[in-house]
Amino acid sequence: MQKILFVGAGSMAEALIHGWVEEEVVPAHQLYVTNRSNNERLEYLQNQYGVNILKEHNEIYNMDLIILAMKPKDVKAAFDTIKSFIKPETAILSVVAGIAIETIEQGLGSRPIARVMPNTSAAIGMSASGISFNEQVTHELKTLYLQMLEAIGIVIEVDEDKLHAITALSGSGPAYLYYLLEAWESVGLEFGLSKEVVRKLMVQTIAGSAAMLQSVKEEPDVLRKKVTSPGGTTEAGIRALENNHFTEAISACIKSAEARSRELAKGE
């Protein structure tokens, strides 16, 4: 891949750019960015990471890979803008939530297309991504995609329909954890602890728990029960979560996000 163009310059595009440049996966001079109208955002990405700003639409013809990174609502307008400038062999990699490969084929023509759902932890090489391919993606191109994504985290190939669930789980997952941390900080303040103290403690708690899951290879319920002494503080906390329907709330969260991904696929 000699030239890679990001169409869309939001948080996911920046996370990928940051990760690839930081991990030396793709040199910054091979990366190009464009969006609909926010020139200030493009200049920020250029100054921050050394990428190029696409100045003219006819430059799209020189691109080897186009990464779709716009908002779902902007997909049709983006297709209308770029489709006449893309050469037939140019590959497409989409990180747009909910937009099907078939929709991309209809908008940009028959060509190698992959859909991937990473998350913003790509910026620090810790993304969790799911990916799907159409039949025109060759073995060599598939290998290249996987190498690019493995350099910024883990990537798992799935049937395209399963990307809705991956979007809801790992794609949106960082936001759920950040929301949980916000709640912890709020409670910590009630106890007279500073936000800085609570954050330091709980970030380490999240990191340590994740490391335990990776290293000891025990099921989450086993690890939970090892922490939960009968009649102790943890048991009291777990009981409060149960009484407040914690499992049901998490289920509703994931199912709502998955359903929204399916709605976006239908253009709703």
C-alpha positions as a LaTeX table, in Angstrom:
\begin{tabular}{lrrr}
\hline
Residue & $x$ (\AA) & $y$ (\AA) & $z$ (\AA) \\
\hline
Met1 & 0.00 & 0.00 & 0.00 \\
Gln2 & 1.83 & 3.08 & $-1.24$ \\
Lys3 & $-0.92$ & 5.65 & $-0.67$ \\
Ile4 & $-3.78$ & 5.37 & 1.81 \\
Leu5 & $-6.61$ & 7.89 & 1.98 \\
Phe6 & $-8.89$ & 8.41 & 4.98 \\
Val7 & $-12.27$ & 9.77 & 3.91 \\
Gly8 & $-13.42$ & 11.19 & 7.22 \\
Ala9 & $-11.18$ & 12.59 & 9.91 \\
Gly10 & $-12.92$ & 11.85 & 13.19 \\
Ser11 & $-11.81$ & 9.97 & 16.29 \\
Met12 & $-11.59$ & 6.54 & 14.65 \\
Ala13 & $-9.52$ & 7.86 & 11.75 \\
Glu14 & $-7.19$ & 9.58 & 14.21 \\
Ala15 & $-6.90$ & 6.45 & 16.35 \\
Leu16 & $-5.79$ & 4.40 & 13.33 \\
Ile17 & $-3.43$ & 7.10 & 12.10 \\
His18 & $-1.92$ & 7.51 & 15.56 \\
Gly19 & $-1.48$ & 3.76 & 15.98 \\
Trp20 & 0.01 & 3.13 & 12.55 \\
Val21 & 2.41 & 6.06 & 12.71 \\
Glu22 & 3.42 & 5.36 & 16.32 \\
Glu23 & 3.96 & 1.63 & 15.64 \\
Glu24 & 5.71 & 2.41 & 12.32 \\
Val25 & 3.19 & 0.30 & 10.40 \\
Val26 & 2.59 & 2.93 & 7.72 \\
Pro27 & 4.84 & 5.96 & 7.20 \\
Ala28 & 2.99 & 9.23 & 7.72 \\
His29 & 3.94 & 10.46 & 4.25 \\
Gln30 & 1.87 & 7.63 & 2.72 \\
Leu31 & $-1.28$ & 8.66 & 4.60 \\
Tyr32 & $-3.76$ & 11.21 & 3.25 \\
Val33 & $-6.85$ & 12.69 & 4.91 \\
Thr34 & $-9.95$ & 14.44 & 3.64 \\
Asn35 & $-13.38$ & 15.29 & 4.99 \\
Arg36 & $-16.44$ & 17.16 & 3.91 \\
Ser37 & $-15.65$ & 20.64 & 5.17 \\
Asn38 & $-13.60$ & 20.79 & 8.40 \\
Asn39 & $-10.24$ & 22.11 & 7.22 \\
Glu40 & $-9.17$ & 22.93 & 10.77 \\
Arg41 & $-9.46$ & 19.24 & 11.67 \\
Leu42 & $-7.39$ & 18.23 & 8.64 \\
Glu43 & $-4.68$ & 20.75 & 9.53 \\
Tyr44 & $-4.62$ & 19.39 & 13.09 \\
Leu45 & $-4.02$ & 15.83 & 11.82 \\
Gln46 & $-1.32$ & 17.07 & 9.46 \\
Asn47 & 0.48 & 19.01 & 12.20 \\
Gln48 & 0.07 & 16.27 & 14.81 \\
Tyr49 & 1.06 & 13.22 & 12.76 \\
Gly50 & 2.70 & 14.48 & 9.57 \\
Val51 & 0.02 & 13.09 & 7.23 \\
Asn52 & $-0.99$ & 14.75 & 3.96 \\
Ile53 & $-4.17$ & 16.68 & 3.26 \\
Leu54 & $-5.90$ & 15.66 & 0.03 \\
Lys55 & $-6.21$ & 18.93 & $-1.84$ \\
Glu56 & $-8.03$ & 17.93 & $-5.05$ \\
His57 & $-10.54$ & 15.16 & $-5.68$ \\
Asn58 & $-8.67$ & 14.02 & $-8.78$ \\
Glu59 & $-5.79$ & 12.97 & $-6.46$ \\
Ile60 & $-8.05$ & 10.13 & $-5.29$ \\
Tyr61 & $-7.16$ & 8.27 & $-8.49$ \\
Asn62 & $-3.61$ & 7.81 & $-7.16$ \\
Met63 & $-4.73$ & 6.08 & $-3.96$ \\
Asp64 & $-4.13$ & 2.35 & $-3.43$ \\
Leu65 & $-6.46$ & 2.01 & $-0.43$ \\
Ile66 & $-9.37$ & 4.17 & 0.65 \\
Ile67 & $-10.48$ & 3.96 & 4.28 \\
Leu68 & $-14.07$ & 5.01 & 4.84 \\
Ala69 & $-14.19$ & 6.72 & 8.24 \\
Met70 & $-17.08$ & 9.16 & 8.00 \\
Lys71 & $-20.26$ & 9.16 & 10.07 \\
Pro72 & $-22.92$ & 6.70 & 8.82 \\
Lys73 & $-25.26$ & 9.55 & 7.91 \\
Asp74 & $-22.60$ & 11.00 & 5.58 \\
Val75 & $-21.91$ & 7.80 & 3.63 \\
Lys76 & $-24.13$ & 8.48 & 0.61 \\
Ala77 & $-22.82$ & 12.03 & 0.14 \\
Ala78 & $-19.24$ & 10.76 & 0.42 \\
Phe79 & $-19.86$ & 8.04 & $-2.18$ \\
Asp80 & $-21.33$ & 10.60 & $-4.58$ \\
Thr81 & $-18.29$ & 12.81 & $-4.11$ \\
Ile82 & $-15.51$ & 10.24 & $-4.56$ \\
Lys83 & $-16.90$ & 7.45 & $-6.77$ \\
Ser84 & $-15.99$ & 9.01 & $-10.13$ \\
Phe85 & $-12.35$ & 9.50 & $-9.02$ \\
Ile86 & $-11.55$ & 5.97 & $-7.80$ \\
Lys87 & $-9.66$ & 3.69 & $-10.15$ \\
Pro88 & $-11.15$ & 0.18 & $-10.60$ \\
Glu89 & $-8.46$ & $-1.70$ & $-8.67$ \\
Thr90 & $-8.47$ & 0.55 & $-5.60$ \\
Ala91 & $-9.39$ & $-1.39$ & $-2.45$ \\
Ile92 & $-11.80$ & $-0.17$ & 0.22 \\
Leu93 & $-11.55$ & $-0.64$ & 3.98 \\
Ser94 & $-14.56$ & 0.63 & 5.92 \\
Val95 & $-14.66$ & 1.47 & 9.63 \\
Val96 & $-18.16$ & 2.95 & 9.39 \\
Ala97 & $-20.55$ & 1.39 & 11.90 \\
Gly98 & $-23.46$ & $-0.52$ & 10.41 \\
Ile99 & $-22.82$ & 0.10 & 6.70 \\
Ala100 & $-22.83$ & $-3.22$ & 4.84 \\
Ile101 & $-20.34$ & $-4.35$ & 2.23 \\
Glu102 & $-23.25$ & $-4.63$ & $-0.22$ \\
Thr103 & $-24.08$ & $-0.96$ & 0.35 \\
Ile104 & $-20.45$ & 0.00 & $-0.32$ \\
Glu105 & $-20.45$ & $-2.09$ & $-3.52$ \\
Gln106 & $-23.60$ & $-0.33$ & $-4.67$ \\
Gly107 & $-22.07$ & 3.06 & $-3.95$ \\
Leu108 & $-18.50$ & 2.55 & $-5.16$ \\
Gly109 & $-18.71$ & $-0.38$ & $-7.56$ \\
Ser110 & $-17.37$ & $-3.91$ & $-7.58$ \\
Arg111 & $-13.92$ & $-4.02$ & $-6.01$ \\
Pro112 & $-12.06$ & $-5.55$ & $-2.99$ \\
Ile113 & $-13.92$ & $-4.37$ & 0.11 \\
Ala114 & $-13.38$ & $-5.14$ & 3.79 \\
Arg115 & $-15.35$ & $-3.98$ & 6.82 \\
Val116 & $-13.56$ & $-3.67$ & 10.12 \\
Met117 & $-14.80$ & $-2.55$ & 13.51 \\
Pro118 & $-11.81$ & $-1.47$ & 15.62 \\
Asn119 & $-12.01$ & 0.75 & 18.66 \\
Thr120 & $-10.23$ & 3.92 & 19.66 \\
Ser121 & $-7.64$ & 1.99 & 21.68 \\
Ala122 & $-5.95$ & 1.52 & 18.30 \\
Ala123 & $-4.20$ & 4.78 & 19.15 \\
Ile124 & $-2.10$ & 2.96 & 21.76 \\
Gly125 & $-1.79$ & $-0.37$ & 19.96 \\
Met126 & $-4.56$ & $-2.00$ & 22.03 \\
Ser127 & $-7.52$ & $-2.19$ & 19.66 \\
Ala128 & $-9.90$ & $-5.15$ & 19.55 \\
Ser129 & $-11.16$ & $-5.47$ & 15.97 \\
Gly130 & $-13.53$ & $-7.68$ & 14.01 \\
Ile131 & $-13.20$ & $-7.85$ & 10.22 \\
Ser132 & $-15.10$ & $-9.24$ & 7.24 \\
Phe133 & $-14.24$ & $-9.41$ & 3.52 \\
Asn134 & $-16.04$ & $-9.64$ & 0.21 \\
Glu135 & $-15.05$ & $-12.29$ & $-2.32$ \\
Gln136 & $-12.81$ & $-9.94$ & $-4.27$ \\
Val137 & $-10.34$ & $-9.54$ & $-1.42$ \\
Thr138 & $-7.39$ & $-11.76$ & $-2.38$ \\
His139 & $-5.41$ & $-13.85$ & 0.08 \\
Glu140 & $-2.51$ & $-11.41$ & $-0.21$ \\
Leu141 & $-4.70$ & $-8.39$ & 0.47 \\
Lys142 & $-6.43$ & $-10.14$ & 3.37 \\
Thr143 & $-3.02$ & $-10.92$ & 4.89 \\
Leu144 & $-2.01$ & $-7.28$ & 4.53 \\
Tyr145 & $-5.17$ & $-6.03$ & 6.23 \\
Leu146 & $-4.68$ & $-8.46$ & 9.11 \\
Gln147 & $-1.04$ & $-7.44$ & 9.54 \\
Met148 & $-1.98$ & $-3.75$ & 9.61 \\
Leu149 & $-4.63$ & $-4.35$ & 12.27 \\
Glu150 & $-2.62$ & $-6.81$ & 14.35 \\
Ala151 & 0.05 & $-4.13$ & 14.64 \\
Ile152 & $-2.40$ & $-2.01$ & 16.65 \\
Gly153 & $-4.12$ & $-4.72$ & 18.70 \\
Ile154 & $-5.96$ & $-7.96$ & 18.02 \\
Val155 & $-8.19$ & $-8.71$ & 15.02 \\
Ile156 & $-10.67$ & $-11.55$ & 14.51 \\
Glu157 & $-12.27$ & $-12.49$ & 11.18 \\
Val158 & $-16.03$ & $-13.03$ & 11.45 \\
Asp159 & $-19.07$ & $-13.35$ & 9.19 \\
Glu160 & $-20.24$ & $-9.87$ & 8.29 \\
Asp161 & $-23.54$ & $-10.21$ & 10.13 \\
Lys162 & $-21.60$ & $-10.69$ & 13.40 \\
Leu163 & $-20.00$ & $-7.24$ & 13.03 \\
His164 & $-23.17$ & $-5.73$ & 14.50 \\
Ala165 & $-22.48$ & $-7.57$ & 17.76 \\
Ile166 & $-18.76$ & $-6.72$ & 17.65 \\
Thr167 & $-19.67$ & $-3.06$ & 17.14 \\
Ala168 & $-21.85$ & $-3.21$ & 20.25 \\
Leu169 & $-19.28$ & $-5.10$ & 22.33 \\
Ser170 & $-15.69$ & $-4.08$ & 21.58 \\
Gly171 & $-16.35$ & $-1.21$ & 19.15 \\
Ser172 & $-18.38$ & 0.73 & 21.72 \\
Gly173 & $-16.80$ & $-1.03$ & 24.71 \\
Pro174 & $-14.28$ & 1.68 & 25.64 \\
Ala175 & $-17.12$ & 4.18 & 26.09 \\
Tyr176 & $-18.90$ & 1.84 & 28.51 \\
Leu177 & $-15.73$ & 1.47 & 30.60 \\
Tyr178 & $-15.13$ & 5.22 & 30.60 \\
Tyr179 & $-18.75$ & 5.70 & 31.72 \\
Leu180 & $-18.17$ & 3.21 & 34.54 \\
Leu181 & $-15.04$ & 5.10 & 35.59 \\
Glu182 & $-17.06$ & 8.32 & 35.66 \\
Ala183 & $-19.48$ & 6.66 & 38.10 \\
Trp184 & $-16.63$ & 5.38 & 40.28 \\
Glu185 & $-15.09$ & 8.85 & 40.41 \\
Ser186 & $-18.44$ & 10.38 & 41.38 \\
Val187 & $-18.85$ & 7.94 & 44.27 \\
Gly188 & $-15.24$ & 8.44 & 45.33 \\
Leu189 & $-15.85$ & 12.17 & 45.61 \\
Glu190 & $-18.76$ & 11.45 & 47.97 \\
Phe191 & $-16.31$ & 9.63 & 50.25 \\
Gly192 & $-13.92$ & 12.58 & 50.21 \\
Leu193 & $-11.39$ & 11.06 & 47.81 \\
Ser194 & $-10.01$ & 13.20 & 45.00 \\
Lys195 & $-10.81$ & 12.37 & 41.40 \\
Glu196 & $-7.08$ & 11.81 & 40.78 \\
Val197 & $-6.83$ & 9.23 & 43.57 \\
Val198 & $-9.92$ & 7.34 & 42.45 \\
Arg199 & $-8.79$ & 7.36 & 38.83 \\
Lys200 & $-5.34$ & 6.06 & 39.67 \\
Leu201 & $-6.78$ & 3.25 & 41.79 \\
Met202 & $-9.52$ & 2.21 & 39.38 \\
Val203 & $-7.48$ & 2.42 & 36.17 \\
Gln204 & $-4.97$ & 0.07 & 37.80 \\
Thr205 & $-7.86$ & $-2.14$ & 38.96 \\
Ile206 & $-9.20$ & $-2.39$ & 35.39 \\
Ala207 & $-5.72$ & $-3.07$ & 33.99 \\
Gly208 & $-4.93$ & $-5.65$ & 36.67 \\
Ser209 & $-8.24$ & $-7.46$ & 36.20 \\
Ala210 & $-7.74$ & $-7.62$ & 32.43 \\
Ala211 & $-4.21$ & $-8.94$ & 32.94 \\
Met212 & $-5.52$ & $-11.61$ & 35.33 \\
Leu213 & $-8.03$ & $-12.78$ & 32.74 \\
Gln214 & $-5.26$ & $-13.05$ & 30.15 \\
Ser215 & $-2.67$ & $-14.73$ & 32.34 \\
Val216 & $-4.46$ & $-17.17$ & 34.63 \\
Lys217 & $-6.96$ & $-18.44$ & 32.03 \\
Glu218 & $-9.79$ & $-18.84$ & 34.52 \\
Glu219 & $-13.41$ & $-17.97$ & 33.85 \\
Pro220 & $-14.64$ & $-14.55$ & 35.04 \\
Asp221 & $-17.12$ & $-16.12$ & 37.46 \\
Val222 & $-14.31$ & $-18.16$ & 39.06 \\
Leu223 & $-12.15$ & $-15.07$ & 39.53 \\
Arg224 & $-15.13$ & $-13.12$ & 40.86 \\
Lys225 & $-15.91$ & $-15.79$ & 43.46 \\
Lys226 & $-12.27$ & $-15.80$ & 44.62 \\
Val227 & $-12.65$ & $-12.10$ & 45.49 \\
Thr228 & $-16.08$ & $-12.52$ & 47.06 \\
Ser229 & $-15.80$ & $-13.73$ & 50.66 \\
Pro230 & $-19.07$ & $-14.81$ & 52.31 \\
Gly231 & $-20.47$ & $-11.97$ & 54.35 \\
Gly232 & $-17.76$ & $-9.59$ & 53.17 \\
Thr233 & $-17.66$ & $-6.21$ & 51.48 \\
Thr234 & $-17.47$ & $-7.56$ & 47.92 \\
Glu235 & $-20.51$ & $-9.75$ & 48.49 \\
Ala236 & $-22.42$ & $-6.70$ & 49.72 \\
Gly237 & $-21.44$ & $-4.80$ & 46.60 \\
Ile238 & $-22.37$ & $-7.68$ & 44.27 \\
Arg239 & $-25.73$ & $-8.01$ & 46.00 \\
Ala240 & $-26.38$ & $-4.31$ & 45.41 \\
Leu241 & $-25.57$ & $-4.76$ & 41.71 \\
Glu242 & $-27.97$ & $-7.70$ & 41.53 \\
Asn243 & $-30.69$ & $-5.77$ & 43.33 \\
Asn244 & $-30.27$ & $-2.94$ & 40.82 \\
His245 & $-30.48$ & $-5.32$ & 37.85 \\
Phe246 & $-26.87$ & $-4.90$ & 36.74 \\
Thr247 & $-26.87$ & $-7.89$ & 34.37 \\
Glu248 & $-30.11$ & $-6.75$ & 32.76 \\
Ala249 & $-28.73$ & $-3.23$ & 32.30 \\
Ile250 & $-25.58$ & $-4.53$ & 30.57 \\
Ser251 & $-27.69$ & $-6.79$ & 28.36 \\
Ala252 & $-29.95$ & $-3.89$ & 27.40 \\
Cys253 & $-26.89$ & $-1.74$ & 26.65 \\
Ile254 & $-25.32$ & $-4.24$ & 24.25 \\
Lys255 & $-28.59$ & $-5.20$ & 22.58 \\
Ser256 & $-29.52$ & $-1.56$ & 22.03 \\
Ala257 & $-26.17$ & $-0.82$ & 20.40 \\
Glu258 & $-26.41$ & $-3.96$ & 18.24 \\
Ala259 & $-29.93$ & $-3.04$ & 17.13 \\
Arg260 & $-28.79$ & 0.48 & 16.26 \\
Ser261 & $-26.01$ & $-0.95$ & 14.10 \\
Arg262 & $-28.62$ & $-2.96$ & 12.19 \\
Glu263 & $-30.77$ & 0.16 & 11.78 \\
Leu264 & $-27.81$ & 2.03 & 10.32 \\
Ala265 & $-27.33$ & $-0.82$ & 7.83 \\
Lys266 & $-30.88$ & $-0.17$ & 6.63 \\
Gly267 & $-30.31$ & 3.57 & 6.38 \\
Glu268 & $-32.58$ & 4.37 & 9.32 \\
\hline
\end{tabular}
